[in-house]
XYZ file of C-alpha atoms in Angstrom:
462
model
C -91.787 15.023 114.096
C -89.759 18.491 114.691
C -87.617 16.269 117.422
C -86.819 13.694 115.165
C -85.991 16.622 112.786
C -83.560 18.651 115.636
C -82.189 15.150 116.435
C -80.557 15.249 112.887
C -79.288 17.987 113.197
C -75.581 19.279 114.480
C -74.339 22.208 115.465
C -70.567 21.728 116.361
C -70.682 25.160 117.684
C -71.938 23.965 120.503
C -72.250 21.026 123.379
C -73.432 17.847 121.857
C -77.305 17.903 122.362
C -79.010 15.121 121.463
C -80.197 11.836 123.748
C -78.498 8.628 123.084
C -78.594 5.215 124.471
C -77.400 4.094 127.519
C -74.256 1.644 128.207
C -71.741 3.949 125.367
C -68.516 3.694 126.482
C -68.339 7.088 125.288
C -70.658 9.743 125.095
C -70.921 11.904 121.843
C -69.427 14.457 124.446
C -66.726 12.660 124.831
C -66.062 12.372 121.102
C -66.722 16.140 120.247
C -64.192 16.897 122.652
C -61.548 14.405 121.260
C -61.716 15.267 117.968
C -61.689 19.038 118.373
C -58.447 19.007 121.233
C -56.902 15.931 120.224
C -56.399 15.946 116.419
C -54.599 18.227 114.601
C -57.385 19.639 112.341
C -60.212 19.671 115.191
C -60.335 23.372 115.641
C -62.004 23.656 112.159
C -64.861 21.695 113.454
C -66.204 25.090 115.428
C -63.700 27.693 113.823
C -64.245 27.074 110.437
C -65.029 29.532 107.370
C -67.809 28.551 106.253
C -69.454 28.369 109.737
C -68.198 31.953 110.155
C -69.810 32.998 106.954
C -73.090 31.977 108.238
C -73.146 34.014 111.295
C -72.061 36.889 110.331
C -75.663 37.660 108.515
C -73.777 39.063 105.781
C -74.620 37.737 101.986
C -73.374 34.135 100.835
C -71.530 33.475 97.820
C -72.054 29.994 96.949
C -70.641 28.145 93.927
C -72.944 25.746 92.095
C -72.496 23.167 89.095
C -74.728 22.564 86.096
C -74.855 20.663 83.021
C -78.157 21.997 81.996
C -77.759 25.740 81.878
C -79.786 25.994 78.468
C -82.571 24.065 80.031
C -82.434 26.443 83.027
C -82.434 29.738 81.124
C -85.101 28.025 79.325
C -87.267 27.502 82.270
C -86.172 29.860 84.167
C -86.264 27.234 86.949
C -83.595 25.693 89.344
C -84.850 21.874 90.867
C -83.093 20.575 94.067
C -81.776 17.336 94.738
C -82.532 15.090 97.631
C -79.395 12.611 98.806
C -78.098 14.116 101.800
C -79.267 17.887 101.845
C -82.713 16.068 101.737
C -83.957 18.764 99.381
C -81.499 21.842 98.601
C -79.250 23.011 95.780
C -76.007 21.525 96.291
C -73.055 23.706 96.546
C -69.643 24.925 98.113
C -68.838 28.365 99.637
C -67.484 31.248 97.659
C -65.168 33.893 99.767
C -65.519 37.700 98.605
C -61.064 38.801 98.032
C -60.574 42.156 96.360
C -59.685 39.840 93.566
C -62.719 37.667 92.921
C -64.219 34.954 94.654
C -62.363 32.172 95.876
C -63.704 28.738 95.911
C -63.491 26.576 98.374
C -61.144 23.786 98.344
C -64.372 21.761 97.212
C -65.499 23.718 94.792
C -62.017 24.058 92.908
C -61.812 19.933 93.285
C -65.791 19.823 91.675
C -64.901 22.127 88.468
C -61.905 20.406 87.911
C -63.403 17.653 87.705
C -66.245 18.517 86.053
C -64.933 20.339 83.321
C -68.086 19.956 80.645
C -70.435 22.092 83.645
C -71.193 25.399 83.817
C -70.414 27.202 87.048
C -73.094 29.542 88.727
C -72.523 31.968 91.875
C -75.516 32.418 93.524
C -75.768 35.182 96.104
C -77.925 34.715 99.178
C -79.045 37.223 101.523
C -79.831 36.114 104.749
C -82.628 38.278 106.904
C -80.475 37.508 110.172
C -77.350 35.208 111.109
C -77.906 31.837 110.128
C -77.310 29.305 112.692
C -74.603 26.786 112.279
C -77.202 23.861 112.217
C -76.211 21.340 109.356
C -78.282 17.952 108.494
C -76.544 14.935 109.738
C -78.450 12.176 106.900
C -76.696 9.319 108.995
C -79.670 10.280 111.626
C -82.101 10.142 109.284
C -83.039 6.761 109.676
C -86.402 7.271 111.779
C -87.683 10.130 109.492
C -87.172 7.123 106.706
C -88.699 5.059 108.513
C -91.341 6.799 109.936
C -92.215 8.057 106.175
C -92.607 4.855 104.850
C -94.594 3.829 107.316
C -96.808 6.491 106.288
C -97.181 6.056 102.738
C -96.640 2.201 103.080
C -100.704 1.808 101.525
C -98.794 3.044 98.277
C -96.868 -0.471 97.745
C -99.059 -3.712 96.947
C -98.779 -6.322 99.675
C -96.034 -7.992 97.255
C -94.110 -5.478 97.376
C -94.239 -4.649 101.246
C -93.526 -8.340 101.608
C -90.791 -8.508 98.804
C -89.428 -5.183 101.042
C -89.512 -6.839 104.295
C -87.933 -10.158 102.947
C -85.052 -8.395 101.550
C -84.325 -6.089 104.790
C -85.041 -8.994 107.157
C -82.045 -11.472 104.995
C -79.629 -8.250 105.248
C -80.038 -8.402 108.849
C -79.487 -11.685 109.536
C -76.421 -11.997 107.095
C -74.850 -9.003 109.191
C -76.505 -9.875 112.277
C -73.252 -11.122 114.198
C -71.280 -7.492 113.320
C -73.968 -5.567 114.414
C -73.765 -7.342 117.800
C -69.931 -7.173 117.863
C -70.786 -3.126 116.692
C -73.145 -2.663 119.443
C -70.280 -4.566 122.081
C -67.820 -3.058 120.659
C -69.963 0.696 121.225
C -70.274 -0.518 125.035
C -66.728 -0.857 126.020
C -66.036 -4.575 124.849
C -62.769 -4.625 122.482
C -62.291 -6.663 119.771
C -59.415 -6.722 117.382
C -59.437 -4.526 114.622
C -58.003 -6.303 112.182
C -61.434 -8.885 112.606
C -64.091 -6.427 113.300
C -62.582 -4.277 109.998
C -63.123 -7.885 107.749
C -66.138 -8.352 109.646
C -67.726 -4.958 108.367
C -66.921 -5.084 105.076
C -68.923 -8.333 104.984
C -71.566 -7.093 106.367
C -71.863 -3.792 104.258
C -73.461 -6.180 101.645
C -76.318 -7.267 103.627
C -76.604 -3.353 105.273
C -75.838 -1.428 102.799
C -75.988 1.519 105.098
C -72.574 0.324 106.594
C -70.567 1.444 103.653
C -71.949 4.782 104.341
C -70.888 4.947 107.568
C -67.204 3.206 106.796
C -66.684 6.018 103.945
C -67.785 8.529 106.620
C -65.575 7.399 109.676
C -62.585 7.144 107.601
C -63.321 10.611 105.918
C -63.157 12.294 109.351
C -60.288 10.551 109.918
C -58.524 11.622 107.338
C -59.912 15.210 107.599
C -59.303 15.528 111.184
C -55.978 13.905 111.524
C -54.155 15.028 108.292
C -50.637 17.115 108.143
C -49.835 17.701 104.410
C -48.594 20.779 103.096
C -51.841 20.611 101.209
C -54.392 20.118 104.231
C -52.258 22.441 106.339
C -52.643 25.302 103.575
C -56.763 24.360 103.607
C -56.480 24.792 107.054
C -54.959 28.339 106.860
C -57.775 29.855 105.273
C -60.399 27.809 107.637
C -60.993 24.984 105.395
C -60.829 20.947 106.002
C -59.097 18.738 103.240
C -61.813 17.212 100.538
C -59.378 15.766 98.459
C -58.443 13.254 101.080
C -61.971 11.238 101.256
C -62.136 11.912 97.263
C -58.861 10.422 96.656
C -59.898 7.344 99.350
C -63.340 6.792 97.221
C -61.695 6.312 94.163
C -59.120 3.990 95.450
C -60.984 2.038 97.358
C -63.760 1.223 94.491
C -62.510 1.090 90.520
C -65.670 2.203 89.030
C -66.200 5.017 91.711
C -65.472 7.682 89.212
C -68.633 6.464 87.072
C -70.964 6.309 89.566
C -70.582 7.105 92.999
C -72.319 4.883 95.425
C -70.491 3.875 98.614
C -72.644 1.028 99.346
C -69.941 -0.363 97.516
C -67.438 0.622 99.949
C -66.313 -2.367 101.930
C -62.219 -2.459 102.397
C -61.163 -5.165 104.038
C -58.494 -4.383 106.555
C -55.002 -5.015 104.807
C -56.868 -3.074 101.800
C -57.776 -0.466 104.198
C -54.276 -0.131 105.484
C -53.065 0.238 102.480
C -55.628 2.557 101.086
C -54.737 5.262 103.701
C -50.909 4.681 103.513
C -51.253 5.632 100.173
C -53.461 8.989 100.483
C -50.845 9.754 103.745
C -47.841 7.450 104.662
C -48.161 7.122 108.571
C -51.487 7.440 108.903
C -52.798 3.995 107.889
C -51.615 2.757 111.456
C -54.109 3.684 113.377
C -57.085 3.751 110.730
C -58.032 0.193 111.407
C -58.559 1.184 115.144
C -60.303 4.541 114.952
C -62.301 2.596 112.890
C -63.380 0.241 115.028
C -64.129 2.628 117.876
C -65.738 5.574 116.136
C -67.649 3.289 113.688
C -69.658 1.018 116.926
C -70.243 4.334 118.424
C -71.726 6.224 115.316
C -73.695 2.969 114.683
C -75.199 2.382 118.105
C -76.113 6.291 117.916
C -77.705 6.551 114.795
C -79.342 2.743 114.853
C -80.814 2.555 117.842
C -83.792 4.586 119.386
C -82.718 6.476 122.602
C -84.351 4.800 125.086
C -82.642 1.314 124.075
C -79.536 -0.325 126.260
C -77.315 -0.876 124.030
C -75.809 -3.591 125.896
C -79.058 -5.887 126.170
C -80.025 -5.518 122.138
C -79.170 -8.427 120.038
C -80.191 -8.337 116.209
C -79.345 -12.465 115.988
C -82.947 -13.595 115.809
C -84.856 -10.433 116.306
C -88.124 -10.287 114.458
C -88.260 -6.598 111.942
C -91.130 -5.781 113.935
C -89.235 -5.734 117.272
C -85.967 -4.154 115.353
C -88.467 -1.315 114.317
C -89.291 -0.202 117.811
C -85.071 -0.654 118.679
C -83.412 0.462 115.609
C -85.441 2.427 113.933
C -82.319 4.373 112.862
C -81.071 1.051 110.794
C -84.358 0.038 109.462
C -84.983 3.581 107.890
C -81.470 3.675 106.622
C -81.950 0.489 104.843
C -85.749 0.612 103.818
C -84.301 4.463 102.131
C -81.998 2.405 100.295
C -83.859 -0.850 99.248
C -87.272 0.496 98.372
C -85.550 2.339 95.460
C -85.112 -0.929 93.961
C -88.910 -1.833 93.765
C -89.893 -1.864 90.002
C -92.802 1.054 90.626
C -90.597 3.405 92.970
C -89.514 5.380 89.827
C -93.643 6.419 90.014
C -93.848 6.930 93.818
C -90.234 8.693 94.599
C -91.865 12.075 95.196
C -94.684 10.684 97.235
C -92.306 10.019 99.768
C -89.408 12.559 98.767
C -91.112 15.057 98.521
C -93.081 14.510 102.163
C -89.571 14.581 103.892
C -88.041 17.638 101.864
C -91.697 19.560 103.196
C -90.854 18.417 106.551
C -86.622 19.636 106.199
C -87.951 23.235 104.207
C -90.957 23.991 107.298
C -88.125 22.795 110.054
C -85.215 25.022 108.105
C -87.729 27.738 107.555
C -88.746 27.952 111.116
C -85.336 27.407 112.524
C -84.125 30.546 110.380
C -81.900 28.615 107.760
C -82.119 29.529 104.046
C -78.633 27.374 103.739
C -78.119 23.995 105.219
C -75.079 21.928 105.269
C -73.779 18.704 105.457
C -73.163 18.335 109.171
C -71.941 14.810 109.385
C -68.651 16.966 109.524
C -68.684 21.035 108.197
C -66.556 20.172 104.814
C -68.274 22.774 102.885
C -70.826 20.455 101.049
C -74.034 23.483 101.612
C -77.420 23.862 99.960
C -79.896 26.582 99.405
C -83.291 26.027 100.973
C -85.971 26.438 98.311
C -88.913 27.144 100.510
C -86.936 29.972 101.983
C -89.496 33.369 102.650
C -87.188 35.888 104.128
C -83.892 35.761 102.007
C -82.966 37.415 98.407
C -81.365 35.051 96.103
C -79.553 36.034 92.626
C -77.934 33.991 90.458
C -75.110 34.349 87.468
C -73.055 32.246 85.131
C -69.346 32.557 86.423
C -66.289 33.363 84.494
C -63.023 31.736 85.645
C -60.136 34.183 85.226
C -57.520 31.807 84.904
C -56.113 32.480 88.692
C -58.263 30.333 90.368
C -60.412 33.016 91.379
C -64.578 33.411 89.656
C -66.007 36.641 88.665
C -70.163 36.735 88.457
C -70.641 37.156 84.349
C -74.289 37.071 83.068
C -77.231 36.866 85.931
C -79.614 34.254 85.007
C -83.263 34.900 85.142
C -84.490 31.944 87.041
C -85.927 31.231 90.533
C -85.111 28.485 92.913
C -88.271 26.347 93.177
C -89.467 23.993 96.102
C -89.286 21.005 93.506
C -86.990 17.842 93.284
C -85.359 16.984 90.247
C -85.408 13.397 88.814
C -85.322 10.247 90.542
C -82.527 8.879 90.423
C -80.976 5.551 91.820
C -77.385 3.524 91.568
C -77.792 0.372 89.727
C -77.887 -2.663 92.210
C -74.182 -5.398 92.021
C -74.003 -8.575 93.324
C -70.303 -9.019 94.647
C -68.206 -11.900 95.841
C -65.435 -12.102 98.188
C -62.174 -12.922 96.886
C -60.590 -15.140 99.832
C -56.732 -14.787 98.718
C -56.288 -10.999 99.091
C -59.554 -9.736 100.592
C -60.813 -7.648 97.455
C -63.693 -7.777 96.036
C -64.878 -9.203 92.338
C -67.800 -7.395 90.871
C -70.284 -9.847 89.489
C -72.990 -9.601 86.544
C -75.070 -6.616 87.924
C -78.698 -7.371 88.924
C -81.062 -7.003 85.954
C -83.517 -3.878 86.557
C -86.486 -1.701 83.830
C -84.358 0.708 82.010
C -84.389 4.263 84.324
C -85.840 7.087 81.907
C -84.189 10.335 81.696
C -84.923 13.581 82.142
C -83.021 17.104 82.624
C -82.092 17.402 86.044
C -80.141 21.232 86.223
C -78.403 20.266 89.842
C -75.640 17.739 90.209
C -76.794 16.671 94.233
C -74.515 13.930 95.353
C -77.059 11.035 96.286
C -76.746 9.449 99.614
């Protein structure tokens, strides 16, 4: 359990770690290296601010969102949110300047954006230097799975079976891109403009896939950008957010409402154009980087370590044999499907819950009271709920019209080791439009109404 826990784990401080499958091309080595010599922003993946924040052992100044303040004076209680912190309080860094606290280029992006929320600073003091360890959720697959597994006497035999059905038709409807993924991961080449049109038909069969599309084209644009604006991020330690925002909400028209890239599925001439249009020159070589970063990050987070990734072949596998070979996929895409069962609403902190224990006891022993996002350090960070050794305060923040926020009232309320609601995007049915590769959103699938209830965190589901 702890190695499955490490495994999902980065620390781009430091060599690539973790066991992978044998017959990459390239080894994650390999990649690390690429990306931090041979793009233009790569340096911030081990030099970046917020990494040197969290070893210097000094206090954190974090920004958070809320649009529940009343309920949380009221309480006197902050809840976390799961997604992809798994169970932490979802926020950006603050830097300390003689003249306030400056958010990060994330934070400033979330508050203008989210004008009607309240903005908190919330001080944490760390017992030692925190190590640069951030969850990766795209390994997260075989805790899924494995938790699932575990609870699995929760679900009626109907719904196991109506679970197993659904996963088993996604796999065979994106069966023949996962093998041209997992070919593509071992050194075979196919043409990018065909294995880009060949993903984003399969990302509605693995929903997963759109996930890791957003993900690979959000380092790229991170990684690779040379704006003014990037390059000025980049002078105070900082990659771009904008860039993957702005791609998000082109790429999907309803994005803005709710956020939920497993409806992210460009085709290739739309991809082109999408990144010409966040960066002119850049959308050359998207459809490429895609095609190579994507089969590796697949084959790495799908398959179990001891699998050849040359000999796998998902056309006509049985789930029970794609269980013992993939249990990264299957746990992706059980995460995301069981959700849909009519009773999960009832059961989401059975198994929620058991996984944010498991990320709070690894954090807690590993010396983290804040985790990050480590699919890439971007600043998305969380505060550990469960944490013993660190002091935590928190205020309501006052803008000063200069971009900088000043800690106002302090708030009398305690983080607490509990998840707020469940919460889950409302399932489409899409078709493919054959004349200019879009996509036409259909009637969405009928589901029970989803109650509400006050939820004082604004976590980004994943």
């Amino acid at each position: 359990m702890r190695d499955e826990w490490e495994h999902a784990h980065t620390d781009h401080t430091r060599p690539a770690q973790r066991q992978t499958s044998t017959s990459l091309a390239e080894s994650e080595s390999d990649w690390r290296h690429h990306l931090e010599h041979f793009t233009p922003n790569g340096w911030l993946l081990r030099n970046n601010a917020m990494t040197e924040a969290l070893t210097s052992g000094k206090p954190m100044y974090l920004l958070h969102t809320t649009k529940d303040i009343d309920a949380i004076r009221t309480s006197r209680q902050l809840h976390v949110s799961t997604g992809c912190l798994v169970g932490a309080l979802y926020c950006s860094p603050l830097v300390t300047q003689h003249t306030g606290l400056r958010p990060h280029n994330l934070g400033t992006y979330l508050m203008e954006t989210k004008p009607s929320t309240t903005p908190l600073v919330i001080e944490v003091t760390p017992d030692a230097p925190i190590k640069p360890k951030g969850i990766d959720y795209l390994h997260l697959g075989p805790i899924h799975l494995r938790t699932y597994l575990r609870y699995q006497s929760f679900l009626t035999p109907a719904e196991n079976e109506q679970l197993d059905r659904t996963i088993l038709a996604g796999l065979r409807a994106a069966a023949a891109f996962l093998d041209t993924a997992l070919r593509n991961a071992a050194g075979h080449t196919t043409p990018a403009p065909a294995f880009i049109d060949m993903l984003s038909d399969a990302v509605a069969g693995v929903p997963f896939l759109g996930y890791l599309y957003f993900e690979v084209l959000s380092e790229y644009l991170m990684l690779h950008s040379v704006t003014p604006e990037t390059k000025a991020c980049a002078e105070v330690g900082e990659l771009n957010n904008r860039l993957y925002k702005r791609l998000a909400f082109a790429a999907v028209d309803s994005m803005g409402q709710l956020f939920d890239l497993a409806r992210f599925d460009p085709r290739c001439l739309r991809l082109v154009q999408l990144i010409e249009g966040i960066e002119p020159g850049l959308g050359e070589g998207a459809a490429e980087y895609v095609r190579r970063r994507l089969s590796h990050l697949f084959t790495r987070t799908a398959l179990h370590p001891s699998q050849d990734a040359g000999a796998l072949t998902f056309q006509g596998a049985d789930l029970g044999t794609l269980r013992e070979a993939a249990p990264g996929l299957i746990g992706q895409m059980v995460f995301r499907e069981i959700r849909y069962l009519d009773r999960y609403r009832h059961l989401y902190h059975c198994f929620e819950k058991s996984k944010a224990l498991e990320a709070w006891d690894y954090w807690n022993a590993e010396g983290i009271p804040t985790p990050f996002n480590g699919v890439i350090p971007k600043g998305e960070i969380g505060v550990n709920p469960a944490y013993p050794r660190s002091a935590v305060r928190i205020w309501t923040a006052r803008p000063d019209g200069k971009g900088y926020l000043h800690p106002d009232e302090e708030v009398t309320a305690v983080l607490t080791p509990h998840l707020a609601s469940w919460w889950a995007p409302p399932r489409r049915r899409e078709t493919s439009n054959a004349t200019d590769g879009s996509r036409v959103e259909a009637v969405p699938v009928a589901r029970s109404p989803i109650p509400t209830r006050w939820s004082p965190v604004n976590g980004v589901p994943a």
